[in-house]
Amino acid sequence: AAGVIQSPRHLIKEKRETATLKCYPIPRHDTVYWYQQGPGQDPQFLISFYEKMQSDKGSIPDRFSAQQFSDYHSELNMSSLELGDSALYFCASSLVQGANTIYFGEGSWLTVV
Amino acid sequence: AQSVAQPEDQVNVAEGNPLTVKCTYSVSGNPYLFWYVQYPNRGLQFLLKYITGDNLVKGSYGFEAEFNKSQTSFHLKKPSALVSDSALYFCAGGTHTDKLIFGTGTRLQVFP
């Protein structure tokens, strides 16, 4: 079965640079979530989209933005990167009107140097 | 505010013995509860969920969890642990259409 696809899997950026992470949800899923997991920490919710509209917002810095496109894929844009942004970024998707199981991708490792 | 707690940072168990990983929740309304497992440098793999219905939920790899409303708990269990079960386990909760709130994770170490 198709899973949540994230790209790139690994990314190295310098401070103050910009990074873009992409997420392709499971086909027919209508909701996308972004989470950030720092080293040794639990995943922290950043933002979510339902039917291409932002549905909820968590601890996402103002330097970050995200959107969901017409094909339901989502992108997380991170600007003015800081060392503390180094983390594993997860995308997850679900079908709100269905069983509502939230499935996670393998994550994108961002290292800021 | 909604929250999920995993009181144990680490659980150690001998292979073949039963294991329990504890989780308690504070979710308004009807809770949706999940267990995920994370292996080193990997994503979060879905194990099982409780939404409604039977309090005992069976999931992947022989794991099960019991929803206890009076104790607001959703402990993960397995009758016989395997060394390959050693990983980081996250309990997560929310409500329908809501984001998931994660516990801090419990590292399960199964010794041969």
PDB file of C-alpha atoms in Angstrom:
ATOM      1  CA  ALA A   1       0.000   0.000   0.000  1.00  0.00           C
ATOM      2  CA  ALA A   2       1.154   3.509  -0.748  1.00  0.00           C
ATOM      3  CA  GLY A   3       2.513   5.435   2.202  1.00  0.00           C
ATOM      4  CA  VAL A   4       3.277   9.038   2.978  1.00  0.00           C
ATOM      5  CA  ILE A   5       6.243  10.142   0.895  1.00  0.00           C
ATOM      6  CA  GLN A   6       8.605  12.843   2.079  1.00  0.00           C
ATOM      7  CA  SER A   7      11.458  14.467   0.252  1.00  0.00           C
ATOM      8  CA  PRO A   8      14.268  15.057   0.605  1.00  0.00           C
ATOM      9  CA  ARG A   9      15.134  12.463   3.217  1.00  0.00           C
ATOM     10  CA  HIS A  10      18.243  14.351   4.257  1.00  0.00           C
ATOM     11  CA  LEU A  11      19.098  18.001   3.915  1.00  0.00           C
ATOM     12  CA  ILE A  12      22.059  20.039   5.085  1.00  0.00           C
ATOM     13  CA  LYS A  13      21.778  23.818   5.109  1.00  0.00           C
ATOM     14  CA  GLU A  14      23.780  26.672   6.505  1.00  0.00           C
ATOM     15  CA  LYS A  15      22.466  29.214   8.984  1.00  0.00           C
ATOM     16  CA  ARG A  16      20.227  31.855   7.453  1.00  0.00           C
ATOM     17  CA  GLU A  17      19.545  29.732   4.397  1.00  0.00           C
ATOM     18  CA  THR A  18      16.135  28.536   3.246  1.00  0.00           C
ATOM     19  CA  ALA A  19      14.865  24.968   3.035  1.00  0.00           C
ATOM     20  CA  THR A  20      11.762  23.414   1.522  1.00  0.00           C
ATOM     21  CA  LEU A  21      10.403  20.021   2.514  1.00  0.00           C
ATOM     22  CA  LYS A  22       7.818  18.203   0.466  1.00  0.00           C
ATOM     23  CA  CYS A  23       5.129  15.760   1.495  1.00  0.00           C
ATOM     24  CA  TYR A  24       2.939  13.544  -0.655  1.00  0.00           C
ATOM     25  CA  PRO A  25       0.069  12.115   1.403  1.00  0.00           C
ATOM     26  CA  ILE A  26      -1.488   8.723   0.974  1.00  0.00           C
ATOM     27  CA  PRO A  27      -3.810   8.852  -2.051  1.00  0.00           C
ATOM     28  CA  ARG A  28      -7.301  10.140  -1.212  1.00  0.00           C
ATOM     29  CA  HIS A  29      -6.221  11.427   2.188  1.00  0.00           C
ATOM     30  CA  ASP A  30      -7.546  14.926   2.717  1.00  0.00           C
ATOM     31  CA  THR A  31      -5.549  16.051   5.733  1.00  0.00           C
ATOM     32  CA  VAL A  32      -1.831  16.685   6.106  1.00  0.00           C
ATOM     33  CA  TYR A  33       0.051  17.332   9.337  1.00  0.00           C
ATOM     34  CA  TRP A  34       3.598  18.538   9.914  1.00  0.00           C
ATOM     35  CA  TYR A  35       5.546  17.646  13.038  1.00  0.00           C
ATOM     36  CA  GLN A  36       9.041  18.487  14.232  1.00  0.00           C
ATOM     37  CA  GLN A  37      11.036  16.034  16.331  1.00  0.00           C
ATOM     38  CA  GLY A  38      14.201  17.353  17.925  1.00  0.00           C
ATOM     39  CA  PRO A  39      16.947  14.978  19.081  1.00  0.00           C
ATOM     40  CA  GLY A  40      15.639  12.818  21.915  1.00  0.00           C
ATOM     41  CA  GLN A  41      12.284  14.581  21.954  1.00  0.00           C
ATOM     42  CA  ASP A  42       8.712  13.712  21.138  1.00  0.00           C
ATOM     43  CA  PRO A  43       7.152  14.987  17.917  1.00  0.00           C
ATOM     44  CA  GLN A  44       5.776  18.513  18.209  1.00  0.00           C
ATOM     45  CA  PHE A  45       2.854  19.585  16.053  1.00  0.00           C
ATOM     46  CA  LEU A  46       3.586  22.420  13.663  1.00  0.00           C
ATOM     47  CA  ILE A  47       0.647  22.876  11.331  1.00  0.00           C
ATOM     48  CA  SER A  48      -2.092  20.980   9.511  1.00  0.00           C
ATOM     49  CA  PHE A  49      -4.210  21.337   6.400  1.00  0.00           C
ATOM     50  CA  TYR A  50      -7.619  19.969   5.545  1.00  0.00           C
ATOM     51  CA  GLU A  51      -8.782  20.147   1.957  1.00  0.00           C
ATOM     52  CA  LYS A  52      -6.003  22.612   1.130  1.00  0.00           C
ATOM     53  CA  MET A  53      -6.950  25.035   3.891  1.00  0.00           C
ATOM     54  CA  GLN A  54      -4.972  25.503   7.062  1.00  0.00           C
ATOM     55  CA  SER A  55      -6.918  23.700   9.790  1.00  0.00           C
ATOM     56  CA  ASP A  56      -4.720  24.060  12.857  1.00  0.00           C
ATOM     57  CA  LYS A  57      -1.521  25.705  13.910  1.00  0.00           C
ATOM     58  CA  GLY A  58       0.882  24.664  16.619  1.00  0.00           C
ATOM     59  CA  SER A  59       4.341  25.740  17.607  1.00  0.00           C
ATOM     60  CA  ILE A  60       5.430  26.757  14.134  1.00  0.00           C
ATOM     61  CA  PRO A  61       7.927  29.659  14.040  1.00  0.00           C
ATOM     62  CA  ASP A  62       7.037  32.721  12.013  1.00  0.00           C
ATOM     63  CA  ARG A  63      10.041  31.921   9.821  1.00  0.00           C
ATOM     64  CA  PHE A  64       8.235  28.795   8.663  1.00  0.00           C
ATOM     65  CA  SER A  65       5.298  28.599   6.309  1.00  0.00           C
ATOM     66  CA  ALA A  66       3.431  25.774   4.687  1.00  0.00           C
ATOM     67  CA  GLN A  67       0.728  25.136   2.177  1.00  0.00           C
ATOM     68  CA  GLN A  68      -1.231  22.314   0.626  1.00  0.00           C
ATOM     69  CA  PHE A  69      -1.626  22.282  -3.115  1.00  0.00           C
ATOM     70  CA  SER A  70      -4.455  21.234  -5.395  1.00  0.00           C
ATOM     71  CA  ASP A  71      -3.002  17.741  -5.718  1.00  0.00           C
ATOM     72  CA  TYR A  72      -2.954  17.546  -1.879  1.00  0.00           C
ATOM     73  CA  HIS A  73       0.796  17.497  -1.584  1.00  0.00           C
ATOM     74  CA  SER A  74       2.190  19.882   0.974  1.00  0.00           C
ATOM     75  CA  GLU A  75       5.375  21.893   1.322  1.00  0.00           C
ATOM     76  CA  LEU A  76       7.006  23.257   4.444  1.00  0.00           C
ATOM     77  CA  ASN A  77       9.158  26.302   3.785  1.00  0.00           C
ATOM     78  CA  MET A  78      11.733  27.287   6.366  1.00  0.00           C
ATOM     79  CA  SER A  79      13.644  30.541   6.082  1.00  0.00           C
ATOM     80  CA  SER A  80      16.447  32.182   8.043  1.00  0.00           C
ATOM     81  CA  LEU A  81      17.427  28.787   9.338  1.00  0.00           C
ATOM     82  CA  GLU A  82      18.887  28.531  12.814  1.00  0.00           C
ATOM     83  CA  LEU A  83      20.974  25.781  14.387  1.00  0.00           C
ATOM     84  CA  GLY A  84      18.003  24.890  16.573  1.00  0.00           C
ATOM     85  CA  ASP A  85      15.944  24.035  13.513  1.00  0.00           C
ATOM     86  CA  SER A  86      18.003  20.882  13.081  1.00  0.00           C
ATOM     87  CA  ALA A  87      15.485  18.112  13.561  1.00  0.00           C
ATOM     88  CA  LEU A  88      13.513  15.340  11.964  1.00  0.00           C
ATOM     89  CA  TYR A  89      10.459  16.745  10.228  1.00  0.00           C
ATOM     90  CA  PHE A  90       7.526  14.421   9.827  1.00  0.00           C
ATOM     91  CA  CYS A  91       4.605  14.692   7.536  1.00  0.00           C
ATOM     92  CA  ALA A  92       1.483  12.670   8.255  1.00  0.00           C
ATOM     93  CA  SER A  93      -1.809  12.242   6.479  1.00  0.00           C
ATOM     94  CA  SER A  94      -5.271  10.995   7.264  1.00  0.00           C
ATOM     95  CA  LEU A  95      -8.780  10.799   5.859  1.00  0.00           C
ATOM     96  CA  VAL A  96     -10.962  12.794   8.190  1.00  0.00           C
ATOM     97  CA  GLN A  97     -14.196  11.198   7.088  1.00  0.00           C
ATOM     98  CA  GLY A  98     -12.812   7.704   7.282  1.00  0.00           C
ATOM     99  CA  ALA A  99     -11.137   5.665   9.981  1.00  0.00           C
ATOM    100  CA  ASN A 100      -8.996   8.684  10.755  1.00  0.00           C
ATOM    101  CA  THR A 101      -5.801   6.730  11.270  1.00  0.00           C
ATOM    102  CA  ILE A 102      -2.921   9.149  10.951  1.00  0.00           C
ATOM    103  CA  TYR A 103      -0.022   7.694   9.017  1.00  0.00           C
ATOM    104  CA  PHE A 104       3.449   9.173   9.149  1.00  0.00           C
ATOM    105  CA  GLY A 105       6.148   9.404   6.547  1.00  0.00           C
ATOM    106  CA  GLU A 106       9.754   8.407   7.172  1.00  0.00           C
ATOM    107  CA  GLY A 107      10.679  11.994   7.891  1.00  0.00           C
ATOM    108  CA  SER A 108      13.120  14.514   6.493  1.00  0.00           C
ATOM    109  CA  TRP A 109      16.315  15.048   8.397  1.00  0.00           C
ATOM    110  CA  LEU A 110      17.332  18.705   8.405  1.00  0.00           C
ATOM    111  CA  THR A 111      20.781  19.598   9.648  1.00  0.00           C
ATOM    112  CA  VAL A 112      21.641  23.275   9.958  1.00  0.00           C
ATOM    113  CA  VAL A 113      25.353  24.022  10.204  1.00  0.00           C
TER     114      VAL A 113
ATOM    115  CA  ALA B   1      -5.353  21.615  27.479  1.00  0.00           C
ATOM    116  CA  GLN B   2      -5.109  18.153  26.057  1.00  0.00           C
ATOM    117  CA  SER B   3      -2.149  16.039  27.080  1.00  0.00           C
ATOM    118  CA  VAL B   4      -0.721  12.561  26.918  1.00  0.00           C
ATOM    119  CA  ALA B   5       1.649  11.198  29.515  1.00  0.00           C
ATOM    120  CA  GLN B   6       4.044   8.306  29.410  1.00  0.00           C
ATOM    121  CA  PRO B   7       5.380   8.003  32.946  1.00  0.00           C
ATOM    122  CA  GLU B   8       8.269   5.673  32.140  1.00  0.00           C
ATOM    123  CA  ASP B   9      11.286   6.810  30.133  1.00  0.00           C
ATOM    124  CA  GLN B  10      12.421   3.213  29.749  1.00  0.00           C
ATOM    125  CA  VAL B  11      10.990  -0.234  30.224  1.00  0.00           C
ATOM    126  CA  ASN B  12      13.231  -3.278  30.432  1.00  0.00           C
ATOM    127  CA  VAL B  13      11.885  -6.777  29.944  1.00  0.00           C
ATOM    128  CA  ALA B  14      13.325 -10.193  29.256  1.00  0.00           C
ATOM    129  CA  GLU B  15      12.506 -11.873  25.973  1.00  0.00           C
ATOM    130  CA  GLY B  16       9.455 -14.085  26.301  1.00  0.00           C
ATOM    131  CA  ASN B  17       8.031 -12.133  29.215  1.00  0.00           C
ATOM    132  CA  PRO B  18       4.928  -9.971  28.949  1.00  0.00           C
ATOM    133  CA  LEU B  19       5.471  -6.264  28.500  1.00  0.00           C
ATOM    134  CA  THR B  20       3.441  -3.190  29.365  1.00  0.00           C
ATOM    135  CA  VAL B  21       4.129   0.374  28.283  1.00  0.00           C
ATOM    136  CA  LYS B  22       1.982   2.857  30.156  1.00  0.00           C
ATOM    137  CA  CYS B  23       0.045   5.817  28.812  1.00  0.00           C
ATOM    138  CA  THR B  24      -2.488   8.136  30.375  1.00  0.00           C
ATOM    139  CA  TYR B  25      -4.403  10.851  28.615  1.00  0.00           C
ATOM    140  CA  SER B  26      -6.314  14.020  29.227  1.00  0.00           C
ATOM    141  CA  VAL B  27      -8.505  14.646  26.203  1.00  0.00           C
ATOM    142  CA  SER B  28     -11.788  16.498  26.177  1.00  0.00           C
ATOM    143  CA  GLY B  29     -14.690  14.722  24.584  1.00  0.00           C
ATOM    144  CA  ASN B  30     -14.291  11.308  23.008  1.00  0.00           C
ATOM    145  CA  PRO B  31     -10.605  10.518  22.749  1.00  0.00           C
ATOM    146  CA  TYR B  32      -8.842   9.055  19.757  1.00  0.00           C
ATOM    147  CA  LEU B  33      -5.786   7.208  21.047  1.00  0.00           C
ATOM    148  CA  PHE B  34      -2.882   5.800  19.099  1.00  0.00           C
ATOM    149  CA  TRP B  35       0.337   3.909  19.639  1.00  0.00           C
ATOM    150  CA  TYR B  36       3.281   4.382  17.311  1.00  0.00           C
ATOM    151  CA  VAL B  37       6.697   2.739  17.307  1.00  0.00           C
ATOM    152  CA  GLN B  38       9.881   4.413  16.144  1.00  0.00           C
ATOM    153  CA  TYR B  39      13.030   2.497  15.296  1.00  0.00           C
ATOM    154  CA  PRO B  40      16.370   4.350  15.177  1.00  0.00           C
ATOM    155  CA  ASN B  41      16.510   6.924  12.388  1.00  0.00           C
ATOM    156  CA  ARG B  42      13.115   5.856  11.126  1.00  0.00           C
ATOM    157  CA  GLY B  43       9.631   7.257  10.937  1.00  0.00           C
ATOM    158  CA  LEU B  44       6.664   6.616  13.187  1.00  0.00           C
ATOM    159  CA  GLN B  45       4.980   3.309  12.447  1.00  0.00           C
ATOM    160  CA  PHE B  46       1.327   2.935  13.332  1.00  0.00           C
ATOM    161  CA  LEU B  47       0.653   0.079  15.758  1.00  0.00           C
ATOM    162  CA  LEU B  48      -2.945   0.426  16.818  1.00  0.00           C
ATOM    163  CA  LYS B  49      -5.688   2.869  17.677  1.00  0.00           C
ATOM    164  CA  TYR B  50      -8.780   3.258  19.803  1.00  0.00           C
ATOM    165  CA  ILE B  51     -11.655   5.344  18.522  1.00  0.00           C
ATOM    166  CA  THR B  52     -14.748   3.610  19.782  1.00  0.00           C
ATOM    167  CA  GLY B  53     -16.029   0.124  20.467  1.00  0.00           C
ATOM    168  CA  ASP B  54     -14.212  -2.636  22.321  1.00  0.00           C
ATOM    169  CA  ASN B  55     -11.870  -1.447  25.016  1.00  0.00           C
ATOM    170  CA  LEU B  56      -9.270  -4.045  24.035  1.00  0.00           C
ATOM    171  CA  VAL B  57      -7.669  -3.104  20.757  1.00  0.00           C
ATOM    172  CA  LYS B  58      -5.446  -5.487  18.831  1.00  0.00           C
ATOM    173  CA  GLY B  59      -2.763  -4.137  16.570  1.00  0.00           C
ATOM    174  CA  SER B  60       0.314  -5.009  14.572  1.00  0.00           C
ATOM    175  CA  TYR B  61       3.093  -7.400  15.616  1.00  0.00           C
ATOM    176  CA  GLY B  62       1.040  -8.971  18.430  1.00  0.00           C
ATOM    177  CA  PHE B  63       0.579  -5.741  20.355  1.00  0.00           C
ATOM    178  CA  GLU B  64      -2.661  -4.792  22.024  1.00  0.00           C
ATOM    179  CA  ALA B  65      -3.861  -1.939  24.181  1.00  0.00           C
ATOM    180  CA  GLU B  66      -6.637  -1.545  26.683  1.00  0.00           C
ATOM    181  CA  PHE B  67      -8.680   1.617  26.848  1.00  0.00           C
ATOM    182  CA  ASN B  68      -9.737   2.362  30.412  1.00  0.00           C
ATOM    183  CA  LYS B  69     -11.989   5.372  30.628  1.00  0.00           C
ATOM    184  CA  SER B  70     -12.181   5.517  34.412  1.00  0.00           C
ATOM    185  CA  GLN B  71      -8.406   5.520  34.738  1.00  0.00           C
ATOM    186  CA  THR B  72      -7.905   7.558  31.548  1.00  0.00           C
ATOM    187  CA  SER B  73      -5.296   5.046  30.469  1.00  0.00           C
ATOM    188  CA  PHE B  74      -4.338   3.326  27.246  1.00  0.00           C
ATOM    189  CA  HIS B  75      -1.527   0.949  28.148  1.00  0.00           C
ATOM    190  CA  LEU B  76       0.260  -0.980  25.434  1.00  0.00           C
ATOM    191  CA  LYS B  77       0.768  -4.675  26.057  1.00  0.00           C
ATOM    192  CA  LYS B  78       2.240  -7.768  24.490  1.00  0.00           C
ATOM    193  CA  PRO B  79       2.053 -11.252  25.984  1.00  0.00           C
ATOM    194  CA  SER B  80       5.551 -12.312  24.956  1.00  0.00           C
ATOM    195  CA  ALA B  81       8.258  -9.776  24.149  1.00  0.00           C
ATOM    196  CA  LEU B  82      10.802 -10.186  21.357  1.00  0.00           C
ATOM    197  CA  VAL B  83      14.250  -8.644  21.158  1.00  0.00           C
ATOM    198  CA  SER B  84      13.138  -7.072  17.887  1.00  0.00           C
ATOM    199  CA  ASP B  85      10.439  -5.163  19.800  1.00  0.00           C
ATOM    200  CA  SER B  86      13.177  -2.958  21.262  1.00  0.00           C
ATOM    201  CA  ALA B  87      12.360   0.550  20.061  1.00  0.00           C
ATOM    202  CA  LEU B  88      10.886   3.880  21.107  1.00  0.00           C
ATOM    203  CA  TYR B  89       7.138   3.811  21.657  1.00  0.00           C
ATOM    204  CA  PHE B  90       4.905   6.846  21.510  1.00  0.00           C
ATOM    205  CA  CYS B  91       1.380   7.158  22.763  1.00  0.00           C
ATOM    206  CA  ALA B  92      -0.649   9.893  21.093  1.00  0.00           C
ATOM    207  CA  GLY B  93      -4.130  11.258  21.514  1.00  0.00           C
ATOM    208  CA  GLY B  94      -6.585  13.738  20.162  1.00  0.00           C
ATOM    209  CA  THR B  95     -10.165  14.076  19.060  1.00  0.00           C
ATOM    210  CA  HIS B  96     -11.808  13.501  15.712  1.00  0.00           C
ATOM    211  CA  THR B  97     -10.278  15.834  13.079  1.00  0.00           C
ATOM    212  CA  ASP B  98      -7.813  17.178  15.643  1.00  0.00           C
ATOM    213  CA  LYS B  99      -4.052  17.051  15.670  1.00  0.00           C
ATOM    214  CA  LEU B 100      -2.330  14.374  17.720  1.00  0.00           C
ATOM    215  CA  ILE B 101      -0.602  15.223  20.955  1.00  0.00           C
ATOM    216  CA  PHE B 102       2.296  12.904  21.682  1.00  0.00           C
ATOM    217  CA  GLY B 103       3.618  11.563  24.927  1.00  0.00           C
ATOM    218  CA  THR B 104       7.318  11.889  25.619  1.00  0.00           C
ATOM    219  CA  GLY B 105       8.014   8.353  24.499  1.00  0.00           C
ATOM    220  CA  THR B 106       9.098   5.188  26.282  1.00  0.00           C
ATOM    221  CA  ARG B 107      12.156   3.276  25.256  1.00  0.00           C
ATOM    222  CA  LEU B 108      11.506  -0.443  25.373  1.00  0.00           C
ATOM    223  CA  GLN B 109      14.534  -2.645  25.808  1.00  0.00           C
ATOM    224  CA  VAL B 110      14.010  -6.375  25.479  1.00  0.00           C
ATOM    225  CA  PHE B 111      16.921  -8.471  26.693  1.00  0.00           C
ATOM    226  CA  PRO B 112      17.655 -11.943  25.293  1.00  0.00           C
TER     227      PRO B 112
END
